[in-house]
PDB file of N, CA and C in Angstrom:
ATOM      1  N   MET A  28     -24.206  12.978 -29.518  1.00 53.00           N
ATOM      2  CA  MET A  28     -23.240  13.060 -28.450  1.00 53.00           C
ATOM      3  C   MET A  28     -23.952  12.884 -27.104  1.00 53.00           C
ATOM      4  N   GLN A  29     -23.373  12.047 -26.251  1.00 61.00           N
ATOM      5  CA  GLN A  29     -23.964  11.793 -24.953  1.00 61.00           C
ATOM      6  C   GLN A  29     -23.528  12.873 -23.963  1.00 61.00           C
ATOM      7  N   PRO A  30     -24.320  13.085 -22.923  1.00 66.00           N
ATOM      8  CA  PRO A  30     -23.937  14.088 -21.925  1.00 66.00           C
ATOM      9  C   PRO A  30     -22.601  13.741 -21.268  1.00 66.00           C
ATOM     10  N   PHE A  31     -21.806  14.739 -20.980  1.00 69.00           N
ATOM     11  CA  PHE A  31     -20.519  14.622 -20.306  1.00 69.00           C
ATOM     12  C   PHE A  31     -19.467  13.882 -21.123  1.00 69.00           C
ATOM     13  N   GLU A  32     -19.709  13.636 -22.368  1.00 72.00           N
ATOM     14  CA  GLU A  32     -18.730  12.969 -23.214  1.00 72.00           C
ATOM     15  C   GLU A  32     -17.871  14.023 -23.890  1.00 72.00           C
ATOM     16  N   ASP A  33     -16.569  13.855 -23.783  1.00 72.00           N
ATOM     17  CA  ASP A  33     -15.639  14.797 -24.384  1.00 72.00           C
ATOM     18  C   ASP A  33     -14.694  14.010 -25.287  1.00 72.00           C
ATOM     19  N   PRO A  34     -14.796  14.189 -26.595  1.00 74.00           N
ATOM     20  CA  PRO A  34     -13.961  13.408 -27.516  1.00 74.00           C
ATOM     21  C   PRO A  34     -12.484  13.792 -27.432  1.00 74.00           C
ATOM     22  N   ASN A  35     -12.148  14.862 -26.773  1.00 81.00           N
ATOM     23  CA  ASN A  35     -10.760  15.305 -26.683  1.00 81.00           C
ATOM     24  C   ASN A  35     -10.012  14.742 -25.472  1.00 81.00           C
ATOM     25  N   VAL A  36     -10.690  13.934 -24.664  1.00 75.00           N
ATOM     26  CA  VAL A  36     -10.071  13.371 -23.473  1.00 75.00           C
ATOM     27  C   VAL A  36      -9.455  12.029 -23.820  1.00 75.00           C
ATOM     28  N   GLU A  37      -8.174  11.864 -23.432  1.00 79.00           N
ATOM     29  CA  GLU A  37      -7.500  10.592 -23.655  1.00 79.00           C
ATOM     30  C   GLU A  37      -7.689   9.708 -22.425  1.00 79.00           C
ATOM     31  N   VAL A  38      -7.889   8.420 -22.682  1.00 74.00           N
ATOM     32  CA  VAL A  38      -8.104   7.470 -21.598  1.00 74.00           C
ATOM     33  C   VAL A  38      -6.854   6.619 -21.460  1.00 74.00           C
ATOM     34  N   LEU A  39      -6.382   6.479 -20.233  1.00 72.00           N
ATOM     35  CA  LEU A  39      -5.218   5.648 -19.960  1.00 72.00           C
ATOM     36  C   LEU A  39      -5.636   4.187 -19.994  1.00 72.00           C
ATOM     37  N   ASP A  40      -5.037   3.418 -20.887  1.00 76.00           N
ATOM     38  CA  ASP A  40      -5.388   2.011 -21.044  1.00 76.00           C
ATOM     39  C   ASP A  40      -4.521   1.096 -20.175  1.00 76.00           C
ATOM     40  N   GLU A  41      -3.370   1.573 -19.775  1.00 82.00           N
ATOM     41  CA  GLU A  41      -2.436   0.748 -19.033  1.00 82.00           C
ATOM     42  C   GLU A  41      -2.675   0.893 -17.531  1.00 82.00           C
ATOM     43  N   VAL A  42      -2.707  -0.243 -16.838  1.00 75.00           N
ATOM     44  CA  VAL A  42      -2.866  -0.244 -15.388  1.00 75.00           C
ATOM     45  C   VAL A  42      -1.508  -0.538 -14.772  1.00 75.00           C
ATOM     46  N   ILE A  43      -1.097   0.310 -13.865  1.00 74.00           N
ATOM     47  CA  ILE A  43       0.180   0.108 -13.192  1.00 74.00           C
ATOM     48  C   ILE A  43      -0.118  -0.393 -11.787  1.00 74.00           C
ATOM     49  N   GLU A  44       0.353  -1.601 -11.488  1.00 73.00           N
ATOM     50  CA  GLU A  44       0.117  -2.180 -10.167  1.00 73.00           C
ATOM     51  C   GLU A  44       1.281  -1.845  -9.250  1.00 73.00           C
ATOM     52  N   THR A  45       0.946  -1.394  -8.069  1.00 76.00           N
ATOM     53  CA  THR A  45       1.968  -1.120  -7.070  1.00 76.00           C
ATOM     54  C   THR A  45       1.584  -1.816  -5.781  1.00 76.00           C
ATOM     55  N   ASP A  46       2.578  -2.264  -5.060  1.00 88.00           N
ATOM     56  CA  ASP A  46       2.323  -2.873  -3.761  1.00 88.00           C
ATOM     57  C   ASP A  46       2.197  -1.768  -2.725  1.00 88.00           C
ATOM     58  N   VAL A  47       1.167  -1.849  -1.926  1.00 95.00           N
ATOM     59  CA  VAL A  47       0.957  -0.880  -0.859  1.00 95.00           C
ATOM     60  C   VAL A  47       1.291  -1.561   0.457  1.00 95.00           C
ATOM     61  N   TYR A  48       2.168  -0.929   1.205  1.00 98.00           N
ATOM     62  CA  TYR A  48       2.583  -1.442   2.501  1.00 98.00           C
ATOM     63  C   TYR A  48       2.023  -0.555   3.601  1.00 98.00           C
ATOM     64  N   ASN A  49       2.011  -1.085   4.827  1.00 98.00           N
ATOM     65  CA  ASN A  49       1.496  -0.364   5.985  1.00 98.00           C
ATOM     66  C   ASN A  49       2.611  -0.140   6.990  1.00 98.00           C
ATOM     67  N   LEU A  50       2.722   1.074   7.472  1.00 98.00           N
ATOM     68  CA  LEU A  50       3.637   1.381   8.566  1.00 98.00           C
ATOM     69  C   LEU A  50       2.828   1.285   9.854  1.00 98.00           C
ATOM     70  N   VAL A  51       3.148   0.281  10.663  1.00 98.00           N
ATOM     71  CA  VAL A  51       2.395   0.004  11.885  1.00 98.00           C
ATOM     72  C   VAL A  51       3.251   0.343  13.095  1.00 98.00           C
ATOM     73  N   VAL A  52       2.676   1.121  14.006  1.00 98.00           N
ATOM     74  CA  VAL A  52       3.352   1.475  15.252  1.00 98.00           C
ATOM     75  C   VAL A  52       2.677   0.696  16.382  1.00 98.00           C
ATOM     76  N   PHE A  53       3.501   0.155  17.290  1.00 98.00           N
ATOM     77  CA  PHE A  53       3.012  -0.698  18.371  1.00 98.00           C
ATOM     78  C   PHE A  53       3.098   0.013  19.721  1.00 98.00           C
ATOM     79  N   ASN A  54       2.206  -0.360  20.612  1.00 98.00           N
ATOM     80  CA  ASN A  54       2.159   0.213  21.956  1.00 98.00           C
ATOM     81  C   ASN A  54       3.309  -0.320  22.804  1.00 98.00           C
ATOM     82  N   ASP A  55       3.727   0.485  23.762  1.00 96.00           N
ATOM     83  CA  ASP A  55       4.687   0.052  24.769  1.00 96.00           C
ATOM     84  C   ASP A  55       4.384   0.791  26.073  1.00 96.00           C
ATOM     85  N   ASP A  56       5.079   0.419  27.113  1.00 95.00           N
ATOM     86  CA  ASP A  56       4.870   1.044  28.419  1.00 95.00           C
ATOM     87  C   ASP A  56       5.955   2.069  28.727  1.00 95.00           C
ATOM     88  N   VAL A  57       6.729   2.471  27.723  1.00 96.00           N
ATOM     89  CA  VAL A  57       7.885   3.326  27.948  1.00 96.00           C
ATOM     90  C   VAL A  57       7.656   4.749  27.456  1.00 96.00           C
ATOM     91  N   ASN A  58       7.192   4.899  26.231  1.00 97.00           N
ATOM     92  CA  ASN A  58       7.099   6.215  25.596  1.00 97.00           C
ATOM     93  C   ASN A  58       5.850   6.971  26.021  1.00 97.00           C
ATOM     94  N   THR A  59       5.987   8.289  26.162  1.00 97.00           N
ATOM     95  CA  THR A  59       4.858   9.133  26.535  1.00 97.00           C
ATOM     96  C   THR A  59       3.998   9.434  25.313  1.00 97.00           C
ATOM     97  N   PHE A  60       2.768   9.852  25.581  1.00 97.00           N
ATOM     98  CA  PHE A  60       1.877  10.262  24.505  1.00 97.00           C
ATOM     99  C   PHE A  60       2.516  11.393  23.698  1.00 97.00           C
ATOM    100  N   ASP A  61       3.074  12.366  24.400  1.00 98.00           N
ATOM    101  CA  ASP A  61       3.664  13.516  23.712  1.00 98.00           C
ATOM    102  C   ASP A  61       4.805  13.106  22.791  1.00 98.00           C
ATOM    103  N   HIS A  62       5.632  12.163  23.241  1.00 98.00           N
ATOM    104  CA  HIS A  62       6.751  11.708  22.415  1.00 98.00           C
ATOM    105  C   HIS A  62       6.248  11.030  21.134  1.00 98.00           C
ATOM    106  N   VAL A  63       5.249  10.172  21.273  1.00 98.00           N
ATOM    107  CA  VAL A  63       4.696   9.476  20.102  1.00 98.00           C
ATOM    108  C   VAL A  63       4.016  10.483  19.165  1.00 98.00           C
ATOM    109  N   ILE A  64       3.251  11.402  19.712  1.00 98.00           N
ATOM    110  CA  ILE A  64       2.578  12.424  18.895  1.00 98.00           C
ATOM    111  C   ILE A  64       3.600  13.257  18.141  1.00 98.00           C
ATOM    112  N   ASP A  65       4.632  13.732  18.834  1.00 98.00           N
ATOM    113  CA  ASP A  65       5.666  14.540  18.184  1.00 98.00           C
ATOM    114  C   ASP A  65       6.380  13.752  17.087  1.00 98.00           C
ATOM    115  N   THR A  66       6.646  12.476  17.346  1.00 98.00           N
ATOM    116  CA  THR A  66       7.316  11.633  16.352  1.00 98.00           C
ATOM    117  C   THR A  66       6.455  11.458  15.108  1.00 98.00           C
ATOM    118  N   LEU A  67       5.168  11.194  15.284  1.00 98.00           N
ATOM    119  CA  LEU A  67       4.290  11.011  14.128  1.00 98.00           C
ATOM    120  C   LEU A  67       4.176  12.293  13.306  1.00 98.00           C
ATOM    121  N   MET A  68       4.170  13.436  13.970  1.00 98.00           N
ATOM    122  CA  MET A  68       4.116  14.707  13.236  1.00 98.00           C
ATOM    123  C   MET A  68       5.431  14.946  12.482  1.00 98.00           C
ATOM    124  N   ASP A  69       6.565  14.701  13.144  1.00 98.00           N
ATOM    125  CA  ASP A  69       7.867  14.946  12.527  1.00 98.00           C
ATOM    126  C   ASP A  69       8.176  13.970  11.397  1.00 98.00           C
ATOM    127  N   VAL A  70       7.955  12.694  11.649  1.00 98.00           N
ATOM    128  CA  VAL A  70       8.387  11.652  10.713  1.00 98.00           C
ATOM    129  C   VAL A  70       7.360  11.392   9.616  1.00 98.00           C
ATOM    130  N   CYS A  71       6.089  11.314   9.987  1.00 97.00           N
ATOM    131  CA  CYS A  71       5.045  10.933   9.028  1.00 97.00           C
ATOM    132  C   CYS A  71       4.308  12.123   8.428  1.00 97.00           C
ATOM    133  N   GLY A  72       4.555  13.312   8.947  1.00 97.00           N
ATOM    134  CA  GLY A  72       3.865  14.488   8.429  1.00 97.00           C
ATOM    135  C   GLY A  72       2.419  14.595   8.878  1.00 97.00           C
ATOM    136  N   HIS A  73       2.089  13.967   9.992  1.00 98.00           N
ATOM    137  CA  HIS A  73       0.721  14.032  10.506  1.00 98.00           C
ATOM    138  C   HIS A  73       0.421  15.425  11.054  1.00 98.00           C
ATOM    139  N   THR A  74      -0.846  15.789  10.997  1.00 98.00           N
ATOM    140  CA  THR A  74      -1.304  16.973  11.706  1.00 98.00           C
ATOM    141  C   THR A  74      -1.359  16.614  13.191  1.00 98.00           C
ATOM    142  N   PRO A  75      -1.419  17.606  14.077  1.00 98.00           N
ATOM    143  CA  PRO A  75      -1.540  17.271  15.506  1.00 98.00           C
ATOM    144  C   PRO A  75      -2.756  16.386  15.806  1.00 98.00           C
ATOM    145  N   GLU A  76      -3.865  16.645  15.115  1.00 98.00           N
ATOM    146  CA  GLU A  76      -5.079  15.840  15.344  1.00 98.00           C
ATOM    147  C   GLU A  76      -4.875  14.397  14.885  1.00 98.00           C
ATOM    148  N   GLN A  77      -4.266  14.212  13.709  1.00 98.00           N
ATOM    149  CA  GLN A  77      -4.010  12.852  13.218  1.00 98.00           C
ATOM    150  C   GLN A  77      -3.091  12.105  14.167  1.00 98.00           C
ATOM    151  N   ALA A  78      -2.023  12.769  14.594  1.00 98.00           N
ATOM    152  CA  ALA A  78      -1.055  12.128  15.476  1.00 98.00           C
ATOM    153  C   ALA A  78      -1.687  11.741  16.807  1.00 98.00           C
ATOM    154  N   GLU A  79      -2.537  12.611  17.341  1.00 98.00           N
ATOM    155  CA  GLU A  79      -3.202  12.310  18.610  1.00 98.00           C
ATOM    156  C   GLU A  79      -4.155  11.121  18.453  1.00 98.00           C
ATOM    157  N   GLN A  80      -4.920  11.095  17.378  1.00 98.00           N
ATOM    158  CA  GLN A  80      -5.853   9.983  17.155  1.00 98.00           C
ATOM    159  C   GLN A  80      -5.102   8.666  16.998  1.00 98.00           C
ATOM    160  N   CYS A  81      -4.022   8.665  16.217  1.00 98.00           N
ATOM    161  CA  CYS A  81      -3.226   7.444  16.049  1.00 98.00           C
ATOM    162  C   CYS A  81      -2.642   6.992  17.380  1.00 98.00           C
ATOM    163  N   THR A  82      -2.177   7.941  18.185  1.00 98.00           N
ATOM    164  CA  THR A  82      -1.594   7.607  19.478  1.00 98.00           C
ATOM    165  C   THR A  82      -2.639   6.984  20.411  1.00 98.00           C
ATOM    166  N   LEU A  83      -3.851   7.490  20.384  1.00 98.00           N
ATOM    167  CA  LEU A  83      -4.916   6.892  21.201  1.00 98.00           C
ATOM    168  C   LEU A  83      -5.243   5.479  20.729  1.00 98.00           C
ATOM    169  N   ILE A  84      -5.284   5.285  19.419  1.00 98.00           N
ATOM    170  CA  ILE A  84      -5.534   3.933  18.881  1.00 98.00           C
ATOM    171  C   ILE A  84      -4.401   2.995  19.286  1.00 98.00           C
ATOM    172  N   ILE A  85      -3.157   3.454  19.174  1.00 98.00           N
ATOM    173  CA  ILE A  85      -2.004   2.643  19.588  1.00 98.00           C
ATOM    174  C   ILE A  85      -2.149   2.252  21.055  1.00 98.00           C
ATOM    175  N   HIS A  86      -2.513   3.196  21.884  1.00 98.00           N
ATOM    176  CA  HIS A  86      -2.626   2.951  23.327  1.00 98.00           C
ATOM    177  C   HIS A  86      -3.730   1.945  23.655  1.00 98.00           C
ATOM    178  N   TYR A  87      -4.898   2.125  23.058  1.00 98.00           N
ATOM    179  CA  TYR A  87      -6.054   1.290  23.428  1.00 98.00           C
ATOM    180  C   TYR A  87      -6.150  -0.022  22.657  1.00 98.00           C
ATOM    181  N   ARG A  88      -5.640  -0.063  21.435  1.00 98.00           N
ATOM    182  CA  ARG A  88      -5.735  -1.291  20.628  1.00 98.00           C
ATOM    183  C   ARG A  88      -4.406  -2.019  20.491  1.00 98.00           C
ATOM    184  N   GLY A  89      -3.331  -1.389  20.912  1.00 98.00           N
ATOM    185  CA  GLY A  89      -2.030  -2.050  20.873  1.00 98.00           C
ATOM    186  C   GLY A  89      -1.212  -1.759  19.635  1.00 98.00           C
ATOM    187  N   LYS A  90      -1.836  -1.239  18.598  1.00 98.00           N
ATOM    188  CA  LYS A  90      -1.114  -0.904  17.367  1.00 98.00           C
ATOM    189  C   LYS A  90      -2.010  -0.063  16.482  1.00 98.00           C
ATOM    190  N   CYS A  91      -1.382   0.602  15.513  1.00 98.00           N
ATOM    191  CA  CYS A  91      -2.137   1.410  14.562  1.00 98.00           C
ATOM    192  C   CYS A  91      -1.328   1.554  13.281  1.00 98.00           C
ATOM    193  N   THR A  92      -2.002   1.420  12.145  1.00 98.00           N
ATOM    194  CA  THR A  92      -1.373   1.735  10.866  1.00 98.00           C
ATOM    195  C   THR A  92      -1.361   3.245  10.736  1.00 98.00           C
ATOM    196  N   VAL A  93      -0.172   3.820  10.741  1.00 98.00           N
ATOM    197  CA  VAL A  93      -0.052   5.277  10.744  1.00 98.00           C
ATOM    198  C   VAL A  93       0.216   5.854   9.359  1.00 98.00           C
ATOM    199  N   LYS A  94       0.595   4.985   8.404  1.00 98.00           N
ATOM    200  CA  LYS A  94       0.891   5.474   7.054  1.00 98.00           C
ATOM    201  C   LYS A  94       0.829   4.300   6.092  1.00 98.00           C
ATOM    202  N   ASN A  95       0.353   4.556   4.872  1.00 97.00           N
ATOM    203  CA  ASN A  95       0.370   3.579   3.791  1.00 97.00           C
ATOM    204  C   ASN A  95       1.254   4.116   2.688  1.00 97.00           C
ATOM    205  N   GLY A  96       1.929   3.215   1.969  1.00 97.00           N
ATOM    206  CA  GLY A  96       2.757   3.670   0.859  1.00 97.00           C
ATOM    207  C   GLY A  96       3.639   2.565   0.345  1.00 97.00           C
ATOM    208  N   SER A  97       4.623   2.949  -0.448  1.00 96.00           N
ATOM    209  CA  SER A  97       5.554   1.979  -1.017  1.00 96.00           C
ATOM    210  C   SER A  97       6.587   1.578   0.036  1.00 96.00           C
ATOM    211  N   TRP A  98       7.222   0.457  -0.205  1.00 96.00           N
ATOM    212  CA  TRP A  98       8.273  -0.027   0.695  1.00 96.00           C
ATOM    213  C   TRP A  98       9.376   1.022   0.829  1.00 96.00           C
ATOM    214  N   GLU A  99       9.775   1.577  -0.308  1.00 96.00           N
ATOM    215  CA  GLU A  99      10.866   2.555  -0.330  1.00 96.00           C
ATOM    216  C   GLU A  99      10.515   3.825   0.447  1.00 96.00           C
ATOM    217  N   GLU A 100       9.252   4.186   0.466  1.00 97.00           N
ATOM    218  CA  GLU A 100       8.808   5.375   1.189  1.00 97.00           C
ATOM    219  C   GLU A 100       8.729   5.122   2.691  1.00 97.00           C
ATOM    220  N   LEU A 101       8.269   3.930   3.079  1.00 98.00           N
ATOM    221  CA  LEU A 101       7.974   3.657   4.488  1.00 98.00           C
ATOM    222  C   LEU A 101       9.173   3.197   5.306  1.00 98.00           C
ATOM    223  N   VAL A 102      10.127   2.511   4.692  1.00 98.00           N
ATOM    224  CA  VAL A 102      11.260   1.980   5.455  1.00 98.00           C
ATOM    225  C   VAL A 102      12.067   3.089   6.142  1.00 98.00           C
ATOM    226  N   PRO A 103      12.391   4.198   5.457  1.00 98.00           N
ATOM    227  CA  PRO A 103      13.105   5.263   6.184  1.00 98.00           C
ATOM    228  C   PRO A 103      12.283   5.841   7.339  1.00 98.00           C
ATOM    229  N   MET A 104      10.973   5.924   7.183  1.00 98.00           N
ATOM    230  CA  MET A 104      10.119   6.405   8.273  1.00 98.00           C
ATOM    231  C   MET A 104      10.165   5.425   9.441  1.00 98.00           C
ATOM    232  N   ARG A 105      10.076   4.152   9.137  1.00 98.00           N
ATOM    233  CA  ARG A 105      10.136   3.124  10.184  1.00 98.00           C
ATOM    234  C   ARG A 105      11.461   3.197  10.924  1.00 98.00           C
ATOM    235  N   ASN A 106      12.543   3.354  10.184  1.00 98.00           N
ATOM    236  CA  ASN A 106      13.862   3.419  10.811  1.00 98.00           C
ATOM    237  C   ASN A 106      13.968   4.624  11.748  1.00 98.00           C
ATOM    238  N   GLU A 107      13.434   5.762  11.332  1.00 98.00           N
ATOM    239  CA  GLU A 107      13.493   6.957  12.175  1.00 98.00           C
ATOM    240  C   GLU A 107      12.610   6.805  13.414  1.00 98.00           C
ATOM    241  N   ILE A 108      11.426   6.211  13.244  1.00 98.00           N
ATOM    242  CA  ILE A 108      10.549   5.976  14.399  1.00 98.00           C
ATOM    243  C   ILE A 108      11.247   5.047  15.396  1.00 98.00           C
ATOM    244  N   CYS A 109      11.862   3.981  14.899  1.00 98.00           N
ATOM    245  CA  CYS A 109      12.577   3.056  15.790  1.00 98.00           C
ATOM    246  C   CYS A 109      13.795   3.722  16.424  1.00 98.00           C
ATOM    247  N   ARG A 110      14.473   4.588  15.692  1.00 98.00           N
ATOM    248  CA  ARG A 110      15.624   5.311  16.239  1.00 98.00           C
ATOM    249  C   ARG A 110      15.201   6.160  17.439  1.00 98.00           C
ATOM    250  N   ARG A 111      13.951   6.604  17.414  1.00 98.00           N
ATOM    251  CA  ARG A 111      13.424   7.419  18.514  1.00 98.00           C
ATOM    252  C   ARG A 111      12.860   6.569  19.650  1.00 98.00           C
ATOM    253  N   GLY A 112      13.056   5.253  19.567  1.00 98.00           N
ATOM    254  CA  GLY A 112      12.687   4.358  20.674  1.00 98.00           C
ATOM    255  C   GLY A 112      11.273   3.836  20.629  1.00 98.00           C
ATOM    256  N   ILE A 113      10.611   3.963  19.487  1.00 98.00           N
ATOM    257  CA  ILE A 113       9.225   3.501  19.340  1.00 98.00           C
ATOM    258  C   ILE A 113       9.227   2.282  18.419  1.00 98.00           C
ATOM    259  N   SER A 114       8.462   1.278  18.778  1.00 98.00           N
ATOM    260  CA  SER A 114       8.401   0.045  18.002  1.00 98.00           C
ATOM    261  C   SER A 114       7.487   0.222  16.777  1.00 98.00           C
ATOM    262  N   ALA A 115       8.042  -0.093  15.594  1.00 98.00           N
ATOM    263  CA  ALA A 115       7.274   0.046  14.355  1.00 98.00           C
ATOM    264  C   ALA A 115       7.760  -0.991  13.343  1.00 98.00           C
ATOM    265  N   GLU A 116       6.869  -1.377  12.433  1.00 98.00           N
ATOM    266  CA  GLU A 116       7.205  -2.329  11.378  1.00 98.00           C
ATOM    267  C   GLU A 116       6.496  -1.924  10.098  1.00 98.00           C
ATOM    268  N   VAL A 117       7.107  -2.275   8.967  1.00 98.00           N
ATOM    269  CA  VAL A 117       6.453  -2.126   7.666  1.00 98.00           C
ATOM    270  C   VAL A 117       5.909  -3.489   7.302  1.00 98.00           C
ATOM    271  N   LEU A 118       4.586  -3.576   7.135  1.00 98.00           N
ATOM    272  CA  LEU A 118       3.909  -4.850   6.862  1.00 98.00           C
ATOM    273  C   LEU A 118       3.155  -4.773   5.548  1.00 98.00           C
ATOM    274  N   ASN A 119       2.988  -5.929   4.926  1.00 92.00           N
ATOM    275  CA  ASN A 119       2.247  -5.999   3.660  1.00 92.00           C
ATOM    276  C   ASN A 119       0.829  -6.403   3.921  1.00 92.00           C
TER     277      ASN A 119
END
């Protein structure tokens, strides 16, 4: 028997492919830092630190991928972010 080998462990042979999409938020000259930070915490579940870092990236680079996931998961988040007046898109 080789080290770390366990004959009782089952190995998954099937690979399930899923498409991963990106929720991207874009910079604008209208929304405040606080509004964007609060939105990312409320909608995406970011911690205050994550939301602040994403907001700084959005401000200085013009956009930031704030969340990765399935299309079905990200579209409602995108819709809520846009409802709050912030520009966002789900991209592949």
